[in-house]
């Protein structure tokens, strides 16, 4: 006779300890082992159970053992397998072993998974009102291939995705159900996705509530729709995102009214409701941190988020670190003639202290930007496209580091760069126009895991503009990320493959070195660059080994990020790059590469990063802080991924 898991549990408890129930309040779980688990992810199974094992760390607190909760966990285990297509999964053995003092218990659960239910075919009904391309994209996205294990989580995701597509295409009253029909085989099922599109609709009247000091017109102009537009769930989400991005509100919610009410009429114009909760208009914030490059840093900001009304923002920020410090005034206008354009301006006194030079900037810049956010209703991936134009007018006072100035062989080079050979300093006014375009499909700046980002920029100084410098800078960057985690999977993380390619050059009339300010020259190395070298250590060198920078640069990186548990990830990376001394020129023999391992630990503010980069081809004669390079590796600590 086959024993049930309940009888096995009771028998095991009685055999293990007759005093277990009396001492239950004192018994702690020292370990929980799951044997026979192969078809599902053990980490997900453990997360679904309430009984937790104690940490392996000595003297750590162990969780209490609750017999009733443990019995319910065995039911949860079976339900876990059933949802993932293994209805015959059973607990075949439970071992409960107490220590000599009856204070700790070791639990071992053995599972027989059984044969899974498999999908024989999948068909769609009621999708004819959608455009053909949407139907094909949806079927490719949702189609479970013949032989796949029937996973109810994927079926729920299929229903949600199909519903999103209808609501994006103007069918807010659509209903989608997923049926499982018996297949021809004993363990086969046929999946049928049935849709009832309902009546197409447009956006109706808009009701605004919760605003006190912010005008209703300010809220309405942030919406991505207006009455009469075809209904789109994507526009609803985009509107909520735009409102939430304003520091005016601590809460913003945009919703259709009456869509989910039982018996609600399918009106052709869907009434909308916008609910907001205003935040304080005057806000003060600060942050303290540490990195291997910036060392200790402190930052503070005060801003008024409704400056003279209209959601305008004005404020002042200050920062102090070993790399940069100063004070900056900011102003932004989110509505610049149209909701698609924004205006921003800033004035600053800022000091940058790089390993090779120091530059102090007095002046400001102003610009106009256009931004658009879209989300694919099938893949659920979003994309942000932006274009900006900025005018820059800044007086700069810069000089080389004392280590470089102490090198007598550098005198002639300083003269050619337009610097005083005695002080290593120069100054001038930079007036330029900068155009930049970006397209980003990644979901996170600090920890991107899927998608790509491409950007390009053009900056023109001099020629028809006043100022002391004349040059044209071209730059571009491409980043891509691939994750092994399926979008429909319940797993939080997968293995991520990441890559980056960046290139820039500065074209200038002769004498080139004087036309381009020294602080615009390119250097590589550091925590976000070729990690085998420190910041600004990779560049063309003078005859004596001082990094002097260049006017062309190419850089590439590749990483593989492997998660361990819910917080930790291990990383392996390779970086390479080269800096050319002249415009549009790179020395093939000047490419330097580095490899190394890294560790990431997830936190609410982004992953804490620790990398160690090893130089594959060191730079002969390189001076670091005026001394010959002592080691061919570098360690970096920072927040956020390297790219």
Coordinates of C-alpha atoms in Angstrom, one line a residue:
X1 CA 0.0 0.0 0.0
X2 CA 1.3 3.5 -0.9
X3 CA 1.8 5.7 2.1
X4 CA 0.5 9.2 2.0
X5 CA 2.6 12.2 3.0
X6 CA 0.4 12.9 6.0
X7 CA 0.9 9.4 7.5
X8 CA 4.6 9.6 6.8
X9 CA 4.9 13.0 8.5
X10 CA 3.0 11.8 11.6
X11 CA 5.0 8.6 11.8
X12 CA 8.3 10.4 11.4
X13 CA 7.4 12.9 14.1
X14 CA 6.5 10.2 16.6
X15 CA 9.6 8.1 15.9
X16 CA 12.0 11.1 16.0
X17 CA 10.9 12.5 19.3
X18 CA 8.0 11.9 21.6
X19 CA 8.5 15.3 23.2
X20 CA 8.5 17.3 19.9
X21 CA 5.0 18.8 20.4
X22 CA 5.7 19.7 24.1
X23 CA 9.0 21.4 23.2
X24 CA 7.8 22.8 19.9
X25 CA 8.1 26.4 21.1
X26 CA 11.8 25.9 21.8
X27 CA 12.7 23.8 18.7
X28 CA 14.5 25.7 15.9
X29 CA 15.0 24.6 12.3
X30 CA 18.7 24.1 11.7
X31 CA 18.4 22.8 8.1
X32 CA 15.8 22.0 5.5
X33 CA 16.8 19.6 2.7
X34 CA 14.7 18.9 -0.4
X35 CA 15.6 15.7 -2.3
X36 CA 14.3 14.6 -5.7
X37 CA 13.7 18.2 -6.9
X38 CA 14.8 18.3 -10.6
X39 CA 12.0 19.7 -12.8
X40 CA 11.5 23.0 -10.9
X41 CA 13.9 25.6 -9.5
X42 CA 14.6 24.7 -5.9
X43 CA 15.1 28.3 -4.9
X44 CA 11.6 29.1 -6.1
X45 CA 10.2 26.1 -4.2
X46 CA 11.9 27.1 -1.0
X47 CA 10.5 30.6 -1.4
X48 CA 7.0 29.2 -1.6
X49 CA 7.4 27.4 1.8
X50 CA 6.8 29.0 5.2
X51 CA 9.2 26.7 7.0
X52 CA 12.7 28.2 6.6
X53 CA 16.1 26.8 7.3
X54 CA 18.5 28.6 9.6
X55 CA 21.6 30.3 8.3
X56 CA 24.9 28.5 8.1
X57 CA 26.5 31.6 9.8
X58 CA 27.6 30.6 13.4
X59 CA 25.5 32.0 16.2
X60 CA 22.9 33.2 13.7
X61 CA 19.3 33.2 14.8
X62 CA 17.4 30.0 13.8
X63 CA 13.7 30.2 12.8
X64 CA 11.2 28.3 15.0
X65 CA 9.7 24.9 14.0
X66 CA 5.9 24.9 13.7
X67 CA 4.5 21.4 13.1
X68 CA 1.1 22.7 11.7
X69 CA 2.8 25.1 9.4
X70 CA 5.1 22.4 8.2
X71 CA 2.1 20.2 7.3
X72 CA 0.6 23.0 5.4
X73 CA 4.0 23.5 3.6
X74 CA 3.7 19.9 2.3
X75 CA 0.4 20.9 0.8
X76 CA 1.9 24.0 -0.7
X77 CA 4.7 21.9 -2.2
X78 CA 2.2 19.7 -4.0
X79 CA 0.3 22.8 -5.2
X80 CA 3.5 24.3 -6.4
X81 CA 4.2 21.3 -8.6
X82 CA 0.6 21.2 -9.9
X83 CA 0.7 24.8 -11.1
X84 CA 3.9 23.9 -13.0
X85 CA 2.4 20.9 -14.8
X86 CA 3.3 18.1 -12.4
X87 CA -0.1 17.0 -10.9
X88 CA 1.2 13.6 -9.7
X89 CA 4.1 15.0 -7.6
X90 CA 4.1 13.5 -4.1
X91 CA 6.1 13.7 -0.9
X92 CA 7.4 10.1 -0.5
X93 CA 9.4 10.6 2.7
X94 CA 9.8 13.1 5.5
X95 CA 12.7 12.8 8.0
X96 CA 12.6 14.9 11.1
X97 CA 15.9 14.6 13.1
X98 CA 16.4 16.3 16.5
X99 CA 19.7 17.0 18.1
X100 CA 20.6 15.6 21.5
X101 CA 19.1 18.5 23.5
X102 CA 15.9 18.5 21.4
X103 CA 16.5 22.2 20.6
X104 CA 17.2 22.0 16.9
X105 CA 15.7 19.9 14.1
X106 CA 17.0 18.9 10.7
X107 CA 14.2 18.4 8.1
X108 CA 14.6 16.3 5.0
X109 CA 11.7 16.1 2.4
X110 CA 11.9 13.6 -0.4
X111 CA 9.8 14.3 -3.5
X112 CA 8.7 12.1 -6.4
X113 CA 7.9 14.5 -9.2
X114 CA 6.1 12.1 -11.6
X115 CA 5.4 12.7 -15.3
X116 CA 4.3 16.2 -16.4
X117 CA 1.2 17.3 -18.4
X118 CA 2.3 18.5 -21.8
X119 CA 0.8 20.8 -24.4
X120 CA -0.3 19.1 -27.6
X121 CA -1.4 22.3 -29.4
X122 CA -2.5 25.9 -28.8
X123 CA -5.2 27.8 -30.8
X124 CA -6.6 31.3 -30.7
X125 CA -10.3 32.4 -31.1
X126 CA -11.8 35.9 -31.4
X127 CA -8.6 37.7 -32.4
X128 CA -9.7 38.7 -35.9
X129 CA -10.4 42.4 -35.0
X130 CA -6.7 42.9 -34.3
X131 CA -4.2 43.9 -37.1
X132 CA -2.6 40.9 -38.8
X133 CA 0.9 41.9 -37.6
X134 CA -0.4 42.1 -34.0
X135 CA -2.0 38.7 -34.3
X136 CA 1.2 37.1 -35.6
X137 CA 3.4 38.9 -33.0
X138 CA 1.0 37.7 -30.2
X139 CA 1.0 34.1 -31.4
X140 CA 4.8 34.1 -31.6
X141 CA 5.0 35.5 -28.1
X142 CA 2.4 33.2 -26.5
X143 CA 2.7 30.1 -28.5
X144 CA 3.6 27.1 -26.4
X145 CA 5.3 24.5 -28.6
X146 CA 4.1 21.0 -28.8
X147 CA 5.7 19.0 -26.0
X148 CA 6.2 21.9 -23.6
X149 CA 5.2 21.3 -20.0
X150 CA 1.8 22.9 -19.2
X151 CA 2.7 25.7 -16.8
X152 CA -0.3 27.7 -15.5
X153 CA 1.9 30.7 -14.8
X154 CA 2.7 30.9 -18.5
X155 CA -1.0 30.6 -19.3
X156 CA -1.9 33.4 -16.9
X157 CA 0.8 35.5 -18.6
X158 CA -0.6 34.6 -22.0
X159 CA -4.1 35.8 -20.9
X160 CA -2.7 39.1 -19.5
X161 CA -0.6 39.8 -22.6
X162 CA -3.5 39.1 -24.9
X163 CA -5.8 41.4 -22.9
X164 CA -3.1 44.2 -23.0
X165 CA -3.0 44.0 -26.8
X166 CA -6.7 44.4 -27.1
X167 CA -6.7 47.4 -24.7
X168 CA -3.8 48.9 -26.5
X169 CA -5.7 48.7 -29.8
X170 CA -8.8 50.5 -28.6
X171 CA -10.9 47.6 -27.0
X172 CA -11.0 48.5 -23.3
X173 CA -14.0 46.1 -22.7
X174 CA -12.2 43.0 -24.1
X175 CA -12.3 39.7 -22.1
X176 CA -9.9 36.9 -22.5
X177 CA -10.1 33.4 -21.0
X178 CA -7.7 30.4 -21.3
X179 CA -9.2 26.9 -21.4
X180 CA -7.5 23.6 -21.1
X181 CA -9.1 20.7 -23.1
X182 CA -8.1 17.1 -22.9
X183 CA -5.6 16.1 -25.6
X184 CA -5.4 12.9 -27.5
X185 CA -2.8 11.4 -25.2
X186 CA -3.4 10.6 -21.5
X187 CA -1.1 13.3 -20.4
X188 CA -1.7 15.9 -23.1
X189 CA -3.8 19.1 -23.1
X190 CA -5.0 21.5 -25.8
X191 CA -4.8 25.2 -24.9
X192 CA -7.5 27.5 -26.3
X193 CA -7.2 31.2 -25.9
X194 CA -10.7 32.8 -26.4
X195 CA -11.2 36.5 -26.7
X196 CA -14.4 38.6 -26.7
X197 CA -13.2 42.0 -28.0
X198 CA -16.3 44.1 -27.0
X199 CA -17.0 47.5 -28.3
X200 CA -14.1 49.8 -29.5
X201 CA -13.9 53.0 -27.6
X202 CA -12.2 56.4 -27.3
X203 CA -11.2 58.5 -24.3
X204 CA -14.1 60.3 -22.7
X205 CA -14.3 63.2 -20.2
X206 CA -11.4 63.5 -17.7
X207 CA -12.0 64.1 -13.9
X208 CA -9.2 65.4 -11.8
X209 CA -9.1 65.0 -8.0
X210 CA -6.7 65.5 -5.1
X211 CA -5.0 68.7 -6.4
X212 CA -5.0 71.6 -4.0
X213 CA -2.4 74.2 -5.1
X214 CA -1.6 72.7 -8.5
X215 CA -3.8 73.9 -11.3
X216 CA -5.9 71.3 -13.2
X217 CA -4.5 72.6 -16.5
X218 CA -1.0 71.6 -15.3
X219 CA -2.1 68.0 -14.7
X220 CA -4.1 67.7 -17.9
X221 CA -1.2 68.9 -20.1
X222 CA 0.9 66.1 -18.8
X223 CA -1.5 63.4 -20.0
X224 CA -0.6 61.5 -23.2
X225 CA -4.3 61.6 -24.4
X226 CA -7.2 63.9 -24.7
X227 CA -11.0 63.3 -25.0
X228 CA -11.8 61.8 -28.4
X229 CA -8.5 59.9 -28.9
X230 CA -8.7 56.2 -29.5
X231 CA -8.5 54.4 -26.2
X232 CA -5.0 53.0 -25.5
X233 CA -3.9 51.4 -22.2
X234 CA -0.3 52.4 -23.1
X235 CA -1.3 56.0 -23.1
X236 CA -2.8 55.6 -19.7
X237 CA 0.4 54.1 -18.3
X238 CA 2.5 56.8 -20.1
X239 CA 0.3 59.5 -18.5
X240 CA 0.7 58.1 -15.1
X241 CA 4.5 57.8 -15.6
X242 CA 4.8 61.5 -16.7
X243 CA 2.7 62.7 -13.7
X244 CA 4.7 60.5 -11.3
X245 CA 8.0 61.9 -12.7
X246 CA 7.0 65.3 -11.5
X247 CA 8.3 66.0 -8.0
X248 CA 5.0 67.8 -7.4
X249 CA 3.2 64.6 -6.5
X250 CA 4.0 61.8 -4.1
X251 CA 1.2 59.8 -5.7
X252 CA -0.4 59.9 -9.1
X253 CA -2.9 57.4 -10.6
X254 CA -4.7 57.5 -13.9
X255 CA -7.6 55.0 -14.4
X256 CA -10.6 54.4 -16.6
X257 CA -13.9 54.4 -14.7
X258 CA -16.4 51.6 -14.8
X259 CA -14.4 49.1 -17.0
X260 CA -14.3 46.4 -14.3
X261 CA -17.7 46.9 -12.8
X262 CA -20.1 44.0 -13.2
X263 CA -22.9 44.9 -15.6
X264 CA -21.2 48.1 -16.6
X265 CA -22.4 49.5 -20.0
X266 CA -19.9 49.5 -22.8
X267 CA -20.0 53.2 -23.5
X268 CA -18.1 54.4 -26.7
X269 CA -16.2 57.1 -24.7
X270 CA -14.5 55.8 -21.6
X271 CA -14.6 58.4 -18.7
X272 CA -11.2 58.8 -17.1
X273 CA -10.1 59.7 -13.6
X274 CA -6.8 61.3 -12.5
X275 CA -6.1 61.1 -8.8
X276 CA -3.0 62.9 -7.3
X277 CA -1.6 63.6 -3.8
X278 CA 0.6 66.7 -3.7
X279 CA 4.0 66.7 -2.2
X280 CA 5.8 69.6 -0.5
X281 CA 6.8 72.2 -3.0
X282 CA 10.1 73.0 -1.2
X283 CA 12.2 69.9 -0.9
X284 CA 15.6 69.3 0.7
X285 CA 17.6 66.1 0.1
X286 CA 21.1 64.9 0.7
X287 CA 23.3 61.8 0.2
X288 CA 26.6 60.4 1.5
X289 CA 28.6 57.7 -0.3
X290 CA 32.0 56.2 -1.1
X291 CA 33.7 54.9 -4.2
X292 CA 37.3 53.9 -5.0
X293 CA 37.5 56.9 -7.4
X294 CA 35.5 59.6 -5.7
X295 CA 36.4 58.4 -2.2
X296 CA 34.0 59.9 0.3
X297 CA 31.4 62.1 -1.3
X298 CA 28.6 64.2 0.0
X299 CA 25.8 65.8 -2.0
X300 CA 22.9 68.2 -1.0
X301 CA 20.1 69.7 -3.0
X302 CA 17.3 72.2 -2.3
X303 CA 14.6 72.8 -4.9
X304 CA 11.2 74.3 -5.4
X305 CA 9.1 72.0 -7.6
X306 CA 6.4 74.5 -8.5
X307 CA 8.4 77.6 -9.0
X308 CA 6.0 80.4 -10.0
X309 CA 3.5 77.6 -10.8
X310 CA 3.2 75.5 -13.9
X311 CA 5.3 72.6 -12.4
X312 CA 8.5 74.6 -13.1
X313 CA 11.5 73.5 -11.0
X314 CA 14.2 75.7 -9.6
X315 CA 16.9 74.7 -7.2
X316 CA 20.5 74.6 -6.0
X317 CA 22.7 71.6 -5.6
X318 CA 26.2 71.2 -4.1
X319 CA 28.6 68.3 -4.1
X320 CA 32.0 67.6 -2.6
X321 CA 34.3 64.6 -3.5
X322 CA 37.9 64.0 -4.4
X323 CA 36.9 64.1 -8.1
X324 CA 34.5 67.1 -8.3
X325 CA 33.0 69.7 -6.2
X326 CA 31.0 72.9 -6.6
X327 CA 27.6 74.6 -6.7
X328 CA 25.1 74.5 -9.5
X329 CA 21.8 76.4 -10.0
X330 CA 19.1 74.5 -12.0
X331 CA 15.8 75.5 -13.7
X332 CA 13.4 73.4 -15.8
X333 CA 10.2 74.1 -17.6
X334 CA 8.3 70.8 -18.4
X335 CA 6.0 72.5 -20.9
X336 CA 7.9 74.5 -23.5
X337 CA 5.2 75.6 -26.0
X338 CA 4.0 72.0 -26.2
X339 CA 3.8 69.0 -24.0
X340 CA 6.5 67.2 -26.1
X341 CA 9.2 69.8 -25.4
X342 CA 11.0 70.7 -22.1
X343 CA 13.4 73.6 -21.4
X344 CA 16.2 73.4 -18.9
X345 CA 19.0 75.8 -17.8
X346 CA 21.8 75.7 -15.3
X347 CA 24.6 78.0 -14.0
X348 CA 27.5 76.6 -12.1
X349 CA 30.8 77.1 -10.4
X350 CA 32.3 73.6 -10.6
X351 CA 35.8 72.2 -10.0
X352 CA 36.9 68.8 -11.5
X353 CA 40.0 67.2 -10.2
X354 CA 41.0 64.4 -12.5
X355 CA 44.3 62.4 -12.1
X356 CA 45.8 64.3 -15.0
X357 CA 44.4 67.8 -14.8
X358 CA 42.2 70.1 -12.8
X359 CA 39.5 72.4 -14.4
X360 CA 37.3 75.0 -12.8
X361 CA 34.2 76.1 -14.8
X362 CA 32.2 79.3 -14.4
X363 CA 29.1 79.7 -16.6
X364 CA 26.1 77.8 -17.7
X365 CA 24.1 76.1 -20.4
X366 CA 20.5 76.0 -21.7
X367 CA 18.7 73.5 -23.8
X368 CA 15.5 72.1 -25.2
X369 CA 14.6 68.4 -25.2
X370 CA 12.0 66.2 -26.8
X371 CA 11.1 62.9 -25.2
X372 CA 8.8 60.0 -26.1
X373 CA 8.0 56.8 -24.2
X374 CA 6.4 53.8 -25.8
X375 CA 5.7 50.2 -24.7
X376 CA 5.1 47.2 -26.9
X377 CA 1.8 45.6 -25.8
X378 CA 3.0 42.2 -26.8
X379 CA 6.5 42.0 -25.5
X380 CA 5.8 44.5 -22.6
X381 CA 9.1 46.1 -23.3
X382 CA 9.3 49.9 -23.2
X383 CA 11.4 52.3 -25.3
X384 CA 12.4 55.8 -24.6
X385 CA 13.5 58.1 -27.4
X386 CA 14.9 61.6 -26.8
X387 CA 16.5 64.4 -28.7
X388 CA 18.1 67.5 -27.2
X389 CA 19.9 70.7 -28.3
X390 CA 22.0 72.7 -25.8
X391 CA 23.9 76.0 -25.9
X392 CA 27.0 76.1 -23.7
X393 CA 28.8 79.2 -22.6
X394 CA 31.5 78.5 -19.9
X395 CA 34.7 80.2 -18.8
X396 CA 37.3 77.5 -18.0
X397 CA 40.5 77.7 -16.0
X398 CA 42.6 74.5 -16.2
X399 CA 46.0 73.1 -15.4
X400 CA 47.9 69.9 -15.3
X401 CA 48.7 68.0 -12.1
X402 CA 51.7 68.8 -10.0
X403 CA 53.2 65.4 -10.8
X404 CA 53.1 66.2 -14.6
X405 CA 54.4 69.8 -14.0
X406 CA 57.4 68.4 -12.0
X407 CA 58.6 66.6 -15.2
X408 CA 61.0 68.9 -17.0
X409 CA 60.7 66.9 -20.2
X410 CA 57.0 68.0 -20.4
X411 CA 57.9 71.7 -20.9
X412 CA 57.7 71.7 -24.7
X413 CA 54.5 69.7 -24.7
X414 CA 52.8 72.1 -22.4
X415 CA 53.7 75.0 -24.7
X416 CA 52.2 73.1 -27.7
X417 CA 49.0 72.6 -25.7
X418 CA 48.7 76.3 -25.1
X419 CA 49.6 76.1 -21.4
X420 CA 52.1 78.2 -19.4
X421 CA 55.2 75.9 -19.1
X422 CA 55.9 77.4 -15.6
X423 CA 52.4 76.9 -14.1
X424 CA 51.0 74.3 -16.4
X425 CA 47.8 76.3 -16.6
X426 CA 45.6 77.9 -19.3
X427 CA 42.2 79.5 -19.6
X428 CA 39.5 80.3 -22.1
X429 CA 35.9 80.6 -22.9
X430 CA 34.1 77.6 -24.4
X431 CA 31.0 78.4 -26.5
X432 CA 29.4 75.5 -28.3
X433 CA 26.2 73.9 -29.6
X434 CA 25.5 70.3 -28.7
X435 CA 23.0 68.0 -30.3
X436 CA 22.3 64.5 -28.9
X437 CA 19.8 61.7 -29.7
X438 CA 19.1 58.6 -27.6
X439 CA 17.0 55.5 -27.9
X440 CA 16.8 53.2 -24.9
X441 CA 14.8 49.9 -24.5
X442 CA 16.4 48.9 -21.2
X443 CA 14.3 49.0 -18.1
X444 CA 16.9 50.1 -15.6
X445 CA 19.9 52.5 -15.7
X446 CA 21.6 51.0 -12.6
X447 CA 21.0 47.4 -13.4
X448 CA 19.9 46.8 -17.1
X449 CA 19.2 43.2 -17.9
X450 CA 17.4 43.2 -21.3
X451 CA 17.2 45.4 -24.3
X452 CA 19.6 47.9 -26.0
X453 CA 20.5 51.6 -25.9
X454 CA 22.1 53.6 -28.7
X455 CA 23.1 57.3 -28.6
X456 CA 24.9 59.8 -30.8
X457 CA 26.1 63.3 -30.2
X458 CA 27.6 66.2 -32.2
X459 CA 29.2 69.3 -30.5
X460 CA 30.4 72.3 -32.4
X461 CA 32.6 75.0 -30.8
X462 CA 33.9 78.1 -32.6
X463 CA 33.5 78.8 -36.3
X464 CA 30.3 80.9 -36.3
X465 CA 30.3 81.0 -32.5
X466 CA 32.5 83.2 -30.3
X467 CA 35.0 81.8 -27.8
X468 CA 38.6 80.7 -27.6
X469 CA 38.2 77.1 -28.9
X470 CA 37.2 75.7 -32.3
X471 CA 36.5 72.0 -32.8
X472 CA 33.8 69.5 -33.9
X473 CA 33.2 66.4 -31.7
X474 CA 31.5 63.3 -32.9
X475 CA 30.6 60.5 -30.4
X476 CA 28.4 57.4 -30.3
X477 CA 27.7 54.5 -28.1
X478 CA 25.8 51.2 -28.3
X479 CA 24.9 48.9 -25.4
X480 CA 23.1 45.6 -25.5
X481 CA 21.8 43.2 -22.9
X482 CA 20.5 39.6 -23.2
X483 CA 19.0 37.7 -20.3
X484 CA 18.3 33.9 -20.1
X485 CA 15.2 34.6 -18.0
X486 CA 12.0 34.4 -20.0
X487 CA 9.7 37.4 -19.6
X488 CA 6.9 35.1 -18.6
X489 CA 9.0 33.3 -16.0
X490 CA 8.5 33.8 -12.3
X491 CA 12.2 33.8 -11.7
X492 CA 13.5 37.2 -10.7
X493 CA 16.8 37.0 -12.4
X494 CA 18.7 35.1 -15.1
X495 CA 22.2 35.0 -16.6
X496 CA 22.8 38.4 -18.3
X497 CA 25.2 38.9 -21.2
X498 CA 26.1 42.5 -21.7
X499 CA 28.2 44.4 -24.3
X500 CA 29.2 47.9 -25.1
X501 CA 30.9 49.8 -27.9
X502 CA 31.8 53.5 -27.7
X503 CA 33.7 55.7 -30.0
X504 CA 34.5 59.5 -30.2
X505 CA 36.7 61.8 -32.1
X506 CA 37.4 65.6 -32.1
X507 CA 38.2 67.3 -35.4
X508 CA 39.9 70.7 -35.2
X509 CA 41.8 73.1 -37.4
X510 CA 45.5 73.5 -36.9
X511 CA 47.1 74.0 -34.5
X512 CA 44.9 71.2 -33.2
X513 CA 46.3 71.2 -29.6
X514 CA 45.4 74.8 -29.1
X515 CA 42.0 74.6 -30.8
X516 CA 40.9 71.9 -28.3
X517 CA 41.0 72.6 -24.5
X518 CA 43.1 70.1 -22.6
X519 CA 40.1 68.9 -20.5
X520 CA 38.3 67.8 -23.6
X521 CA 41.0 65.2 -24.5
X522 CA 40.2 61.5 -24.1
X523 CA 41.5 59.1 -21.5
X524 CA 40.5 55.6 -20.6
X525 CA 40.7 53.5 -17.4
X526 CA 38.6 53.4 -14.2
X527 CA 35.6 51.7 -12.7
X528 CA 33.4 52.2 -15.8
X529 CA 36.1 51.9 -18.5
X530 CA 39.0 49.6 -19.1
X531 CA 39.1 48.3 -15.5
X532 CA 42.7 47.0 -15.5
X533 CA 43.9 50.6 -15.1
X534 CA 42.9 53.4 -12.8
X535 CA 41.0 56.5 -13.9
X536 CA 42.7 58.3 -16.9
X537 CA 45.7 56.1 -16.9
X538 CA 45.2 54.7 -20.4
X539 CA 46.2 57.2 -23.1
X540 CA 49.1 58.2 -25.3
X541 CA 52.2 59.0 -23.2
X542 CA 54.8 61.7 -23.3
X543 CA 58.4 60.6 -23.7
X544 CA 58.8 60.3 -19.9
X545 CA 55.5 58.2 -19.4
X546 CA 53.0 60.9 -18.4
X547 CA 49.4 60.3 -19.8
X548 CA 48.7 63.2 -22.2
X549 CA 45.3 62.2 -23.6
X550 CA 44.2 62.0 -27.3
X551 CA 41.6 63.2 -29.8
X552 CA 40.2 59.8 -30.8
X553 CA 39.0 56.9 -28.7
X554 CA 37.4 53.5 -29.1
X555 CA 36.3 51.4 -26.2
X556 CA 34.5 48.0 -25.9
X557 CA 33.4 45.8 -23.0
X558 CA 31.7 42.5 -22.5
X559 CA 30.3 40.9 -19.3
X560 CA 28.5 37.9 -18.2
X561 CA 26.5 38.2 -14.9
X562 CA 25.5 35.0 -13.1
X563 CA 23.0 35.3 -10.2
X564 CA 23.6 33.3 -7.0
X565 CA 20.5 33.3 -4.7
X566 CA 18.4 36.4 -4.5
X567 CA 21.0 39.1 -3.9
X568 CA 24.4 38.1 -5.1
X569 CA 25.8 37.8 -8.6
X570 CA 29.2 36.8 -10.0
X571 CA 30.6 38.6 -13.0
X572 CA 33.3 37.9 -15.5
X573 CA 34.3 40.8 -17.8
X574 CA 36.7 41.8 -20.6
X575 CA 37.5 45.4 -21.5
X576 CA 39.5 46.8 -24.3
X577 CA 40.2 50.3 -25.7
X578 CA 42.6 52.6 -27.5
X579 CA 43.2 56.4 -27.4
X580 CA 44.6 58.0 -30.6
X581 CA 46.7 61.1 -30.3
X582 CA 45.2 62.7 -33.5
X583 CA 41.6 63.2 -34.9
X584 CA 40.2 60.2 -36.8
X585 CA 43.2 58.1 -36.0
X586 CA 43.9 55.1 -33.8
X587 CA 47.1 53.1 -33.4
X588 CA 46.2 49.4 -33.7
X589 CA 49.2 48.6 -31.5
X590 CA 47.8 51.0 -28.8
X591 CA 44.8 48.8 -27.9
X592 CA 45.0 47.7 -24.3
X593 CA 42.8 44.9 -22.7
X594 CA 41.9 43.8 -19.2
X595 CA 39.9 40.9 -17.8
X596 CA 38.7 40.1 -14.3
X597 CA 36.0 38.9 -12.0
X598 CA 33.5 40.9 -10.1
X599 CA 30.7 40.6 -7.4
X600 CA 27.4 42.4 -7.3
X601 CA 25.1 42.7 -4.3
X602 CA 21.6 44.0 -4.9
X603 CA 20.4 46.9 -2.7
X604 CA 17.3 49.2 -2.9
X605 CA 19.5 51.9 -4.5
X606 CA 21.1 49.6 -7.0
X607 CA 23.8 46.8 -7.1
X608 CA 26.9 47.4 -5.0
X609 CA 29.8 46.5 -7.3
X610 CA 33.3 45.2 -6.7
X611 CA 35.6 44.5 -9.7
X612 CA 39.2 43.5 -10.0
X613 CA 40.7 44.1 -13.4
X614 CA 44.0 42.5 -14.6
X615 CA 46.0 44.0 -17.5
X616 CA 46.6 41.7 -20.4
X617 CA 49.1 44.0 -22.1
X618 CA 50.5 46.6 -19.7
X619 CA 51.7 50.0 -20.9
X620 CA 55.5 50.2 -20.9
X621 CA 56.9 53.2 -19.0
X622 CA 53.5 54.3 -17.6
X623 CA 53.8 56.8 -14.6
X624 CA 51.1 56.8 -12.0
X625 CA 51.1 59.9 -9.8
X626 CA 54.6 60.6 -11.0
X627 CA 56.0 57.1 -10.2
X628 CA 56.5 54.0 -12.3
X629 CA 53.4 51.8 -12.3
X630 CA 53.8 49.4 -9.3
X631 CA 51.1 46.8 -10.2
X632 CA 49.2 45.5 -13.2
X633 CA 45.8 45.2 -11.6
X634 CA 43.2 47.6 -10.1
X635 CA 40.2 47.1 -7.7
X636 CA 37.0 49.1 -8.0
X637 CA 34.1 49.7 -5.7
X638 CA 31.0 51.6 -6.8
X639 CA 27.2 51.6 -7.1
X640 CA 25.5 50.4 -10.3
X641 CA 26.7 48.2 -13.1
X642 CA 29.8 49.3 -15.1
X643 CA 27.6 49.9 -18.1

